[in-house]
Coordinates of C-alpha atoms and ligand atoms in Angstrom, one line a residue:
M12 CA -14.6 -14.5 1.2
R13 CA -13.9 -16.2 4.5
A14 CA -15.8 -19.4 3.7
D15 CA -12.9 -21.4 2.4
P16 CA -10.4 -20.7 5.1
I17 CA -13.1 -21.5 7.7
Q18 CA -14.0 -24.8 6.0
R19 CA -10.3 -25.7 5.9
A20 CA -9.9 -24.8 9.5
V21 CA -12.9 -26.9 10.5
D22 CA -11.5 -29.8 8.5
E23 CA -8.1 -29.5 10.1
D24 CA -9.6 -29.4 13.6
L25 CA -11.8 -32.4 12.7
V26 CA -8.9 -34.4 11.7
R27 CA -7.1 -33.6 14.9
V28 CA -10.1 -34.5 17.0
L29 CA -11.1 -37.7 15.1
Y30 CA -7.5 -39.2 15.0
A31 CA -6.7 -38.2 18.6
Q32 CA -9.3 -40.7 19.9
D33 CA -8.1 -43.7 17.8
P34 CA -5.6 -45.3 20.3
I35 CA -8.3 -45.3 22.9
A36 CA -10.8 -46.7 20.4
F37 CA -8.2 -49.4 19.5
C38 CA -8.2 -50.6 23.1
T39 CA -12.0 -50.3 23.5
H40 CA -12.5 -52.5 20.4
W41 CA -10.1 -55.2 21.8
F42 CA -12.1 -55.1 25.0
S43 CA -15.4 -55.3 22.9
I44 CA -14.0 -58.4 21.0
A45 CA -13.0 -60.0 24.2
V46 CA -16.4 -59.4 25.9
L47 CA -18.4 -60.6 22.8
V48 CA -16.3 -63.7 22.4
A49 CA -16.6 -64.4 26.1
I50 CA -20.4 -64.1 26.2
Y51 CA -20.7 -66.3 23.1
W52 CA -18.1 -68.9 24.3
G53 CA -20.4 -71.5 25.8
D54 CA -22.5 -71.7 22.7
I55 CA -21.0 -70.4 19.5
P56 CA -23.5 -70.6 16.6
A57 CA -22.1 -71.2 13.1
P58 CA -18.5 -71.4 14.4
H59 CA -16.8 -70.8 11.0
L60 CA -18.8 -67.7 10.3
F61 CA -18.2 -66.5 13.9
V62 CA -14.5 -67.0 13.6
A63 CA -14.4 -65.2 10.2
C64 CA -16.6 -62.3 11.6
F65 CA -14.4 -61.7 14.7
T66 CA -11.1 -62.2 12.7
F67 CA -12.4 -59.5 10.4
Y68 CA -13.3 -57.3 13.4
A69 CA -9.7 -57.7 14.9
A70 CA -8.1 -57.0 11.5
A71 CA -10.2 -53.9 11.0
N72 CA -9.2 -52.7 14.4
C73 CA -5.5 -53.2 13.6
A74 CA -6.0 -51.5 10.2
G75 CA -7.6 -48.6 12.1
L76 CA -4.5 -48.2 14.3
G77 CA -2.4 -48.5 11.1
L78 CA -4.3 -45.6 9.6
W79 CA -3.8 -43.6 12.8
M80 CA 0.0 -44.3 12.7
F81 CA 0.2 -43.3 9.1
H82 CA -1.6 -40.0 9.8
R83 CA 0.8 -39.4 12.7
R84 CA 3.8 -40.0 10.6
W85 CA 2.8 -38.2 7.4
P86 CA 0.1 -35.7 8.4
Q87 CA 0.5 -33.8 5.1
A88 CA 0.3 -36.9 2.9
V89 CA -3.3 -36.0 1.9
A90 CA -5.7 -33.1 2.3
P91 CA -7.6 -32.8 5.6
R92 CA -10.9 -33.7 3.9
D93 CA -9.3 -36.9 2.6
W94 CA -8.1 -37.8 6.1
I95 CA -11.7 -37.4 7.3
N96 CA -13.0 -39.6 4.5
L97 CA -10.4 -42.3 5.2
H98 CA -11.4 -42.2 8.9
A99 CA -15.0 -42.7 7.9
L100 CA -14.0 -45.8 5.8
R101 CA -12.1 -47.1 8.8
G102 CA -15.3 -46.7 10.8
V103 CA -17.5 -48.6 8.3
L104 CA -15.0 -51.6 8.4
L105 CA -14.6 -51.4 12.2
Y106 CA -18.3 -51.3 13.1
L107 CA -19.5 -53.8 10.5
A108 CA -18.5 -56.9 12.6
P109 CA -19.9 -55.9 16.0
G110 CA -23.1 -54.5 14.4
A111 CA -23.8 -57.5 12.2
S112 CA -22.7 -60.1 14.7
I113 CA -25.9 -59.6 16.8
W114 CA -27.3 -62.1 14.3
F115 CA -25.4 -64.8 16.3
A116 CA -27.2 -63.8 19.4
F117 CA -30.6 -64.4 17.8
H118 CA -29.4 -67.8 16.6
S119 CA -28.1 -68.9 19.9
S120 CA -30.0 -70.9 22.5
H121 CA -29.2 -68.3 25.2
T122 CA -32.1 -65.9 25.4
D123 CA -30.0 -63.3 27.3
L124 CA -27.4 -62.9 24.5
P125 CA -29.4 -60.4 22.3
V126 CA -29.7 -58.1 25.3
L127 CA -26.1 -58.5 26.3
H128 CA -24.9 -57.9 22.8
T129 CA -27.3 -54.8 22.5
V130 CA -25.8 -53.4 25.7
M131 CA -22.3 -53.8 24.1
L132 CA -23.5 -52.0 20.9
V133 CA -25.1 -49.1 22.8
T134 CA -21.7 -48.7 24.6
L135 CA -19.9 -48.6 21.3
A136 CA -22.5 -46.2 19.8
A137 CA -21.9 -43.9 22.8
G138 CA -18.2 -44.0 22.2
V139 CA -18.8 -43.1 18.5
F140 CA -21.0 -40.2 19.5
M141 CA -18.3 -38.9 21.8
S142 CA -15.4 -39.4 19.4
N143 CA -16.9 -39.0 16.0
G144 CA -20.0 -36.9 16.6
F145 CA -18.3 -33.8 15.3
D146 CA -18.2 -35.0 11.8
V147 CA -21.3 -35.9 9.9
I148 CA -19.7 -38.6 7.6
N149 CA -17.9 -40.4 10.4
F150 CA -21.0 -40.3 12.6
A151 CA -23.6 -41.1 9.9
T152 CA -21.7 -44.1 8.6
A153 CA -20.9 -45.7 12.0
I154 CA -24.1 -45.4 14.0
P155 CA -26.6 -47.1 11.5
I156 CA -24.1 -50.0 11.0
L157 CA -24.0 -50.5 14.8
L158 CA -27.6 -50.0 15.7
L159 CA -29.9 -50.7 12.7
P160 CA -29.4 -54.5 12.5
S161 CA -30.1 -54.8 16.2
I162 CA -33.3 -52.7 16.0
I163 CA -34.5 -54.7 13.0
L164 CA -33.8 -58.1 14.7
H165 CA -35.4 -57.1 18.0
L166 CA -38.5 -55.9 16.1
S167 CA -38.7 -59.0 14.1
A168 CA -38.7 -61.2 17.3
H169 CA -42.4 -60.1 17.8
T170 CA -42.3 -60.3 21.6
F171 CA -43.4 -57.5 23.9
D172 CA -40.1 -56.9 25.7
R173 CA -38.0 -57.1 22.4
T174 CA -40.4 -54.7 20.7
I175 CA -40.0 -52.3 23.6
L176 CA -36.2 -52.7 23.4
A177 CA -36.3 -52.0 19.7
I178 CA -38.3 -48.8 20.3
V179 CA -35.9 -47.7 23.0
L180 CA -33.0 -48.3 20.7
A181 CA -34.7 -46.4 17.8
F182 CA -35.2 -43.5 20.2
F183 CA -31.6 -43.6 21.3
F184 CA -30.6 -43.7 17.6
C185 CA -32.7 -40.6 16.8
A186 CA -31.6 -38.8 20.0
I187 CA -27.8 -39.2 19.4
N188 CA -28.4 -38.0 15.8
V189 CA -30.1 -34.8 17.0
Y190 CA -27.4 -34.2 19.7
S191 CA -24.6 -34.8 17.2
A192 CA -26.1 -32.3 14.8
S193 CA -26.1 -29.6 17.5
Y194 CA -22.7 -30.8 18.6
R195 CA -21.4 -30.1 15.1
R196 CA -23.0 -26.7 14.9
L197 CA -21.3 -25.8 18.2
F198 CA -18.0 -27.2 16.9
R199 CA -18.2 -25.1 13.8
K200 CA -18.9 -21.9 15.8
V201 CA -16.0 -22.5 18.0
V202 CA -13.7 -23.0 15.0
E203 CA -15.1 -19.9 13.4
A204 CA -14.4 -17.9 16.5
R205 CA -10.9 -19.3 16.7
V206 CA -10.2 -18.5 13.0
D207 CA -11.6 -15.0 13.4
Q208 CA -9.4 -14.5 16.5
Q209 CA -6.4 -15.8 14.6
Y210 CA -7.2 -13.6 11.6
L211 CA -7.5 -10.6 13.9
A212 CA -4.3 -11.4 15.6
E213 CA -2.5 -11.8 12.3
S214 CA -3.9 -8.6 10.9
L215 CA -3.0 -6.8 14.1
A216 CA 0.5 -8.2 13.9
A217 CA 0.7 -7.1 10.2
Q218 CA -0.5 -3.6 11.1
K219 CA 2.0 -3.4 13.9
L220 CA 4.7 -4.3 11.5
V221 CA 3.5 -1.7 9.0
A222 CA 3.4 0.9 11.8
E223 CA 6.9 0.0 13.0
E224 CA 8.3 0.1 9.5
A225 CA 6.6 3.5 9.0
S226 CA 8.0 4.8 12.3
L227 CA 11.4 3.5 11.3
A228 CA 11.2 5.1 7.9
K229 CA 10.1 8.4 9.5
T230 CA 13.1 8.2 11.9
R231 CA 15.4 7.6 9.0
F232 CA 13.7 10.5 7.1
F233 CA 14.1 12.9 10.0
A234 CA 17.7 11.8 10.6
A235 CA 18.7 12.3 7.0
A236 CA 16.6 15.5 6.6
S237 CA 18.0 17.1 9.7
H238 CA 21.6 16.2 8.7
D239 CA 21.1 17.6 5.2
L240 CA 19.5 20.7 6.6
R241 CA 22.1 21.2 9.3
Q242 CA 25.0 21.1 7.0
P243 CA 24.4 24.3 5.1
L244 CA 23.0 25.9 8.2
H245 CA 26.2 25.1 10.1
A246 CA 28.2 26.5 7.2
I247 CA 26.1 29.7 7.0
G248 CA 26.6 30.2 10.8
L249 CA 30.4 29.9 10.6
L250 CA 30.6 32.1 7.5
A251 CA 28.3 34.7 9.0
A252 CA 30.5 34.8 12.1
S253 CA 33.6 35.4 10.0
L254 CA 31.9 38.4 8.5
N255 CA 32.6 40.2 11.8
D256 CA 36.3 39.6 11.4
P257 CA 37.8 43.2 11.4
L258 CA 41.0 41.9 9.7
A259 CA 39.2 40.5 6.7
T260 CA 39.7 42.3 3.4
P261 CA 36.8 43.4 1.2
S262 CA 37.5 40.6 -1.3
Q263 CA 37.5 38.1 1.5
H264 CA 34.1 39.5 2.7
A265 CA 32.8 39.2 -0.9
Q266 CA 34.0 35.7 -1.0
T267 CA 32.3 34.8 2.3
A268 CA 29.1 36.5 1.2
D269 CA 29.2 34.4 -2.0
H270 CA 29.6 31.2 0.0
I271 CA 26.7 32.2 2.2
A272 CA 24.5 32.8 -0.9
R273 CA 25.5 29.4 -2.3
N274 CA 24.7 27.7 1.0
V275 CA 21.3 29.5 1.2
E276 CA 20.6 28.4 -2.3
A277 CA 21.5 24.8 -1.5
L278 CA 19.2 25.0 1.6
N279 CA 16.5 26.4 -0.5
Q280 CA 16.8 23.7 -3.1
L281 CA 16.5 21.1 -0.4
F282 CA 13.5 22.8 1.1
N283 CA 11.9 22.9 -2.3
Q284 CA 12.5 19.3 -2.8
V285 CA 11.0 18.4 0.5
L286 CA 8.0 20.7 -0.1
D287 CA 7.5 19.2 -3.5
L288 CA 7.3 15.8 -2.0
A289 CA 5.0 17.0 0.8
R290 CA 2.7 18.6 -1.8
L291 CA 2.6 15.4 -3.8
E292 CA 1.8 13.5 -0.6
S293 CA -0.9 15.8 0.5
G294 CA -2.6 15.6 -2.9
V295 CA -2.8 19.3 -3.7
T296 CA -0.8 19.1 -6.8
Q297 CA -3.1 19.4 -9.7
V298 CA -2.7 17.4 -13.0
I299 CA -3.6 19.6 -15.9
R300 CA -3.5 17.6 -19.1
M301 CA -3.1 18.9 -22.6
H302 CA -2.4 17.5 -26.0
F303 CA 1.2 18.3 -27.1
R304 CA 4.0 16.9 -29.3
L305 CA 6.3 14.8 -27.1
S306 CA 9.3 15.8 -29.3
E307 CA 8.9 19.4 -28.1
L308 CA 9.1 18.3 -24.4
F309 CA 12.1 16.1 -25.2
E310 CA 13.8 19.0 -26.9
R311 CA 13.2 21.3 -24.0
V312 CA 14.4 18.9 -21.3
G313 CA 17.3 17.7 -23.6
N314 CA 18.5 21.3 -24.1
Q315 CA 18.7 21.7 -20.3
Y316 CA 20.9 18.6 -19.8
R317 CA 23.0 18.5 -23.0
P318 CA 25.7 20.9 -21.7
Q319 CA 26.1 18.8 -18.4
A320 CA 26.2 15.6 -20.4
A321 CA 28.8 17.0 -22.8
A322 CA 30.9 18.3 -19.9
R323 CA 31.1 14.8 -18.6
G324 CA 32.0 13.5 -22.1
L325 CA 28.6 11.8 -22.5
A326 CA 26.3 11.6 -25.5
L327 CA 22.7 12.6 -24.8
R328 CA 20.6 10.9 -27.6
I329 CA 17.0 11.8 -28.0
A330 CA 15.1 9.5 -30.2
P331 CA 13.1 11.4 -32.8
T332 CA 9.3 10.9 -32.3
T333 CA 6.1 12.2 -33.9
A334 CA 4.0 11.1 -31.0
V335 CA 1.4 13.4 -29.6
I336 CA 0.5 12.7 -26.1
Y337 CA -2.2 13.8 -23.6
D338 CA -0.5 14.5 -20.3
D339 CA 0.6 17.3 -18.0
P340 CA 3.7 18.7 -19.6
V341 CA 4.9 20.5 -16.5
L342 CA 4.8 17.5 -14.3
L343 CA 6.2 15.3 -17.1
E344 CA 9.1 17.7 -17.4
R345 CA 9.9 17.4 -13.7
V346 CA 9.9 13.6 -14.1
L347 CA 12.2 13.7 -17.1
S348 CA 14.5 16.3 -15.6
N349 CA 15.0 14.2 -12.5
L350 CA 15.7 11.1 -14.5
L351 CA 18.1 12.8 -16.9
S352 CA 19.9 14.6 -14.0
N353 CA 20.4 11.1 -12.4
A354 CA 21.5 9.6 -15.6
V355 CA 24.1 12.3 -16.2
R356 CA 25.3 12.0 -12.5
Y357 CA 25.6 8.3 -12.4
T358 CA 27.1 7.7 -15.9
E359 CA 30.9 7.8 -16.2
D360 CA 31.1 7.1 -19.9
G361 CA 28.9 6.1 -22.8
A362 CA 25.5 7.6 -23.6
I363 CA 22.2 8.5 -22.2
W364 CA 19.1 7.8 -24.3
M365 CA 15.6 9.3 -24.0
G366 CA 12.8 8.1 -26.2
F367 CA 9.2 7.0 -26.7
R368 CA 8.2 3.4 -27.5
R369 CA 4.8 2.1 -28.4
S370 CA 5.8 -1.4 -27.1
G371 CA 2.6 -2.9 -28.5
R372 CA 0.3 -0.3 -27.0
R373 CA -2.3 0.9 -29.4
D374 CA -3.3 3.9 -27.2
G375 CA -0.1 5.7 -26.1
G376 CA 3.2 4.1 -25.2
F377 CA 6.1 4.4 -22.9
I378 CA 8.8 7.0 -22.2
E379 CA 12.2 5.5 -21.4
V380 CA 15.3 7.1 -20.0
R381 CA 18.3 4.8 -20.4
D382 CA 21.9 5.2 -19.5
S383 CA 25.1 3.2 -19.7
G384 CA 26.1 4.2 -16.2
I385 CA 27.0 2.4 -13.0
G386 CA 23.7 0.6 -12.6
I387 CA 21.8 -0.2 -9.5
P388 CA 22.0 -3.7 -7.7
E389 CA 18.7 -5.6 -7.6
R390 CA 18.5 -5.5 -3.8
E391 CA 18.4 -1.6 -4.0
H392 CA 15.6 -1.4 -6.6
G393 CA 12.9 -0.9 -3.9
R394 CA 14.9 1.2 -1.5
I395 CA 16.1 3.9 -4.0
F396 CA 12.4 5.1 -4.1
E397 CA 12.5 5.8 -0.3
E398 CA 13.0 9.4 0.7
F399 CA 16.7 10.4 1.4
Y400 CA 17.9 7.0 0.4
Q401 CA 21.1 6.9 -1.6
V402 CA 22.9 3.8 -2.7
A403 CA 26.5 5.0 -2.1
N404 CA 26.7 8.2 -0.2
P405 CA 27.1 7.2 3.5
Q406 CA 28.9 10.4 4.3
R407 CA 25.8 12.3 2.9
D408 CA 27.7 14.6 0.7
A409 CA 25.2 17.2 -0.5
R410 CA 26.9 17.5 -3.8
Q411 CA 25.8 14.0 -4.6
G412 CA 22.2 14.8 -4.1
H413 CA 19.8 14.1 -1.2
G414 CA 17.9 11.0 -2.3
L415 CA 14.7 12.9 -3.0
G416 CA 14.7 12.7 -6.8
L417 CA 13.4 9.2 -7.4
P418 CA 10.7 9.4 -4.6
T419 CA 9.4 12.5 -6.3
V420 CA 9.5 10.9 -9.7
R421 CA 7.7 7.8 -8.6
R422 CA 4.9 9.9 -6.9
L423 CA 4.6 12.2 -10.0
V424 CA 4.3 9.2 -12.3
L425 CA 1.7 7.7 -10.0
L426 CA -0.2 11.0 -10.0
L427 CA -0.1 11.0 -13.8
G428 CA -1.7 7.5 -13.6
G429 CA 1.2 5.3 -14.5
D430 CA 3.7 3.1 -12.9
L431 CA 7.5 3.7 -13.0
T432 CA 9.5 0.6 -13.7
L433 CA 13.2 0.1 -13.4
R434 CA 15.6 -2.3 -15.2
S435 CA 19.1 -2.1 -13.9
A436 CA 22.2 -4.1 -12.9
P437 CA 25.6 -3.0 -11.7
G438 CA 27.9 -2.1 -14.6
R439 CA 25.0 -2.5 -17.1
G440 CA 23.3 0.9 -16.9
S441 CA 19.7 1.7 -15.9
T442 CA 16.4 2.1 -17.7
F443 CA 13.5 3.9 -16.2
R444 CA 10.2 3.6 -18.0
F445 CA 6.6 4.7 -17.5
P446 CA 3.4 4.9 -19.7
V447 CA 1.9 7.9 -21.3
Q448 CA -1.5 8.4 -22.9
A449 CA -1.9 9.0 -26.6
G450 CA -3.0 12.6 -27.6
D451 CA -5.0 14.0 -30.4
P452 CA -2.9 16.1 -32.9
G453 CA -6.0 18.0 -33.8
R454 CA -6.4 19.3 -30.3
I455 CA -2.9 20.8 -29.8
V456 CA -3.5 24.4 -28.8
A457 CA 0.1 25.7 -28.7
S458 CA 3.7 24.6 -29.0
L459 CA 5.4 24.0 -25.7
N460 CA 8.4 25.9 -26.8
D461 CA 6.7 29.1 -27.8
A462 CA 8.7 31.9 -26.3
P463 CA 6.8 33.8 -23.7
V464 CA 5.5 37.1 -25.1
P465 CA 7.6 39.8 -23.6
E466 CA 4.6 42.0 -23.1
I467 CA 5.0 43.5 -19.6
S468 CA 7.7 41.2 -18.2
S469 CA 9.5 44.1 -16.4
T470 CA 9.0 44.9 -12.8
R471 CA 10.1 48.5 -13.2
G472 CA 7.5 51.1 -12.1
R473 CA 5.1 48.4 -10.9
R474 CA 3.1 49.3 -7.7
V475 CA 3.1 46.5 -5.1
L476 CA 1.1 46.4 -1.9
C477 CA 2.8 44.1 0.7
I478 CA 0.7 42.9 3.7
D479 CA 2.7 41.2 6.4
D480 CA 2.5 41.5 10.2
D481 CA 6.2 40.7 10.6
P482 CA 8.2 44.0 10.3
S483 CA 11.4 42.3 9.3
I484 CA 9.8 40.5 6.4
L485 CA 8.0 43.6 5.3
Q486 CA 11.3 45.4 5.4
G487 CA 13.0 42.7 3.4
L488 CA 10.3 42.5 0.8
S489 CA 10.1 46.3 0.4
S490 CA 13.9 46.7 -0.1
L491 CA 13.9 43.8 -2.6
L492 CA 11.0 45.0 -4.7
G493 CA 12.4 48.5 -4.4
R494 CA 15.6 47.3 -6.0
W495 CA 13.6 45.9 -8.9
G496 CA 12.2 49.3 -9.5
C497 CA 8.8 48.7 -7.9
V498 CA 6.9 51.3 -5.9
V499 CA 6.1 49.5 -2.7
Q500 CA 3.7 50.2 0.0
G501 CA 4.1 48.0 3.1
V502 CA 1.2 47.5 5.5
H503 CA 0.7 45.3 8.5
D504 CA -2.9 44.2 8.2
E505 CA -6.0 44.1 6.1
A506 CA -7.3 47.4 7.5
Q507 CA -4.2 49.3 6.6
A508 CA -4.3 47.8 3.1
L509 CA -7.9 48.9 2.6
R510 CA -6.9 52.4 3.8
A511 CA -4.0 52.5 1.3
I512 CA -6.4 51.6 -1.6
A513 CA -9.0 54.1 -0.4
D514 CA -6.2 56.8 -0.3
G515 CA -5.6 56.2 -4.0
F516 CA -2.8 53.6 -4.0
A517 CA -3.6 51.4 -7.1
P518 CA -1.4 48.3 -6.9
D519 CA -0.4 46.1 -9.8
A520 CA 0.2 43.3 -7.3
V521 CA -0.8 42.5 -3.7
L522 CA 1.5 40.2 -1.8
C523 CA 0.1 38.9 1.4
D524 CA 1.4 36.7 4.2
Y525 CA -1.0 33.8 5.1
Q526 CA -0.9 34.0 8.9
L527 CA -1.8 37.6 9.9
A528 CA -2.4 39.2 13.2
N529 CA -5.9 39.3 14.9
H530 CA -6.6 35.8 13.8
R531 CA -7.1 36.9 10.1
T532 CA -5.8 34.8 7.3
G533 CA -4.2 36.1 4.2
A534 CA -7.0 34.6 2.2
E535 CA -9.6 36.6 4.0
A536 CA -7.5 39.7 3.7
L537 CA -7.0 39.2 0.0
Q538 CA -10.7 38.7 -0.5
A539 CA -11.4 42.0 1.1
V540 CA -8.6 43.7 -0.8
R541 CA -9.8 42.3 -4.1
A542 CA -13.3 43.5 -3.4
A543 CA -12.0 47.0 -2.6
L544 CA -9.9 47.0 -5.8
L545 CA -12.8 46.0 -8.0
R546 CA -14.9 48.8 -6.4
H547 CA -12.1 51.3 -7.4
G548 CA -12.0 49.8 -11.0
H549 CA -8.7 48.0 -10.7
T550 CA -9.3 44.8 -12.5
Q551 CA -5.8 43.9 -13.6
T552 CA -4.2 43.7 -10.1
V553 CA -2.7 40.3 -9.4
T554 CA -2.7 38.8 -5.9
L555 CA -0.2 36.3 -4.4
L556 CA -0.3 34.6 -1.1
I557 CA 2.9 33.5 0.7
T558 CA 2.6 30.7 3.2
G559 CA 4.6 28.2 5.2
D560 CA 1.4 26.2 5.7
M561 CA 1.2 22.8 4.1
A562 CA -2.3 21.8 5.2
S563 CA -4.0 20.6 2.0
S564 CA -7.5 21.6 3.0
E565 CA -6.3 25.3 3.4
L566 CA -4.6 25.1 0.1
E567 CA -7.5 23.6 -1.7
A568 CA -9.7 26.4 -0.3
L569 CA -7.2 28.9 -1.7
A570 CA -7.1 27.2 -5.0
A571 CA -10.9 27.3 -5.1
Q572 CA -10.8 31.1 -4.6
G573 CA -8.3 31.4 -7.5
I574 CA -5.5 32.7 -5.3
P575 CA -1.9 31.6 -6.4
V576 CA 0.3 30.6 -3.6
L577 CA 4.0 30.6 -2.9
H578 CA 5.5 28.4 -0.2
K579 CA 8.2 29.8 2.1
P580 CA 11.1 30.0 1.8
V581 CA 10.6 32.1 -1.3
T582 CA 13.8 33.1 -3.1
A583 CA 14.1 36.5 -4.8
A584 CA 14.3 34.8 -8.2
R585 CA 11.2 32.8 -7.7
L586 CA 9.2 35.7 -6.4
R587 CA 10.3 37.8 -9.4
R588 CA 9.5 35.1 -11.9
T589 CA 6.1 34.4 -10.4
L590 CA 5.2 38.1 -10.4
E591 CA 6.3 38.5 -14.0
M592 CA 4.3 35.5 -15.0
L593 CA 1.2 36.7 -13.2
W594 CA 1.5 40.2 -14.8
Q595 CA 2.0 38.6 -18.2
R596 CA -1.1 36.5 -17.8
A597 CA -3.2 39.4 -16.4
G598 CA -2.1 41.4 -19.4
R599 CA -3.1 38.7 -21.9
G600 CA -6.4 38.2 -20.2
A601 CA -7.5 35.2 -18.3
G602 CA -9.4 33.7 -21.2
Q603 CA -6.3 32.9 -23.2
D604 CA -4.8 30.7 -20.6
T605 CA -4.0 27.3 -21.9
G606 CA -4.0 25.8 -18.5
A607 CA -0.6 24.8 -17.5
S608 CA -0.3 23.8 -13.9
G609 CA -0.6 26.5 -11.4
G610 CA -2.0 29.1 -13.7
A611 CA -2.3 32.7 -12.6
G612 CA -6.0 32.2 -12.3
G613 CA -5.4 29.9 -9.4
G614 CA -4.5 26.4 -8.7
A615 CA -3.1 25.2 -5.5
D616 CA 0.4 26.5 -5.6
S617 CA 1.3 26.0 -7.0
G618 CA 2.3 25.1 -10.0
E619 CA 5.7 24.9 -10.9
A620 CA 6.4 28.5 -10.5
A621 CA 6.3 28.0 -6.9
A622 CA 7.4 24.5 -6.7
C623 CA 10.6 24.5 -8.8
D624 CA 11.4 27.9 -9.9
T625 CA 10.3 27.4 -13.5
L626 CA 7.6 29.3 -15.3
P627 CA 4.6 27.4 -16.6
H628 CA 4.4 27.7 -20.4
S629 CA 1.2 28.9 -21.8
Ligands
ADP26 P1 19.9 11.4 -5.6 O1 19.7 12.9 -5.3 O2 20.9 10.8 -4.7 O3 20.3 11.2 -7.0 P2 17.6 10.0 -6.1 O4 16.4 9.7 -5.3 O5 17.3 10.6 -7.5 O6 18.6 10.8 -5.3 O7 18.3 8.6 -6.4 C1 18.4 7.7 -5.3 C2 19.6 6.8 -5.5 O8 19.4 5.9 -6.7 C3 20.9 7.5 -5.9 O9 21.6 7.8 -4.7 C4 21.6 6.5 -6.8 O10 22.4 5.7 -5.9 C5 20.5 5.7 -7.4 N1 20.3 6.1 -8.8 C6 19.3 6.9 -9.2 N2 19.4 7.0 -10.6 C7 20.4 6.3 -11.0 C8 21.0 5.9 -12.3 N3 20.5 6.4 -13.4 N4 22.0 5.1 -12.3 C9 22.5 4.6 -11.1 N5 22.1 4.9 -9.9 C10 21.0 5.6 -9.8

């Protein structure tokens, strides 16, 4: 994985090192030319050849400087490896003349000249070792050209001292080759360490950037969330204070109470949206797939939004489809609801279209929600999926939403294994699209739109055991359930609950808070209560845990125990619908459950009953 970047870094460093020495080498070679010409000056053998040889040497030296200047001016003209090869070619041309010109020494009458020339060559070889030893090609082409002719000519002189000189030269040749090899290994290690360090620094910088962005996003999230939560709270505070006004008429009181209820509902909806997102983030939302007709889901969601669309003068068109898909209808319904609600909200006139397209897919296809609305500028396409981000609501008017719909949709689609895509431009409407898997018509168990069997949907006469260590919550729950006609027994802990059962109270439902006194959890209490109920032969009792806890491990444990969970704050309507659903299912028997999300038999909350105030269809 890292081999290529390292080789490239080695090459880049080699180019730097090789070319950095060239101006010095240029001067050295002029000095060498001058010295060699000077020592041969008294007796120049084969003058024409000599002039040609040294002219070539001087020209090659100038060409070498030309290459250096070219590299300096246009360093990116060729790849680093090519610069290295060009430098090696320069070396071959440059060292050819001094290496071969020792032949003149052996054809001169001066017996000292071969030794003097050899000393000059050894000096040049030492320079090559220092400046080109890092690169095998530059080194391996220059050194033999410089030294081999000299070794051969000294050996072929057949005298004792020349043979010794040839042996010393050969030893020098081998030694600098060995040193150069270890020199290269060291060089590579240094470059590797530098690249690693650079890589580390870059990844640290990238991580820092991600952390900073995450922290910024979190700050934005909390700023927007606290604003959106404060607004209704502030209104509730003011309205509640006005309830104390002795001059207010009963109808004004009723109006104030109505406003308070509406603000509480708004607050509750916001909480639910945030909790929904948190649940999706924490991974406790279960996907329960089934085979069903897509047209039934379209009909169901379409019916919810047709009145709103009509009220705004918009046509809501649902493309007829015979497609059967294999997906989680409850989660899919939440996706479509969010997309349709946005389409209605951001379309002034024209139409909204929802349909299924195969788009060339053999297995499944895509669901599309399209509108002819205001559209979204391209630069906002990424940001609208951030929590609390809205394109045009700087005053954060809660009536225009909170910017949590699309983040939820995107996470839901991801959870279902797809990818949400958006095509939109200002004034040209928006199209949201995501893939769905094909289902098997032969495996459809029930219609999505079957009406729930109204077996035991009423709460009247039901016996409910409430366990909560907070007296005010116990009081609130008891009076609410009492108003629904339930017979309520409120207890503070597990021991009192067991005593009530032992005393003959046979509950149809047990509601339990999660955090109880004496370090007991609701899950533990419910386990004990269930065991006691079974001992007394009460097999139809449903249990429900109410928690403000979002820790996924806790919820997973509860799901494993088959205990349905509701998250605080729990509205009266949600509690009632959940209880009715649980009683209905208990009445039908667990075996007939078709497995919609968050079934009575368990599931981390969850389900939709808790999450969005709708009942799962079974
Ligand atoms: P909101 O509650 O504000 O609708 P969303 O997360 O659903 O929150 O959407 C975020 C932003 O994306 C909206 O404020 C809106 O500006 C833009 N948006 C979403 N859907 C559409 C659409 N169909 N047409 C135009 N703009 C849209």
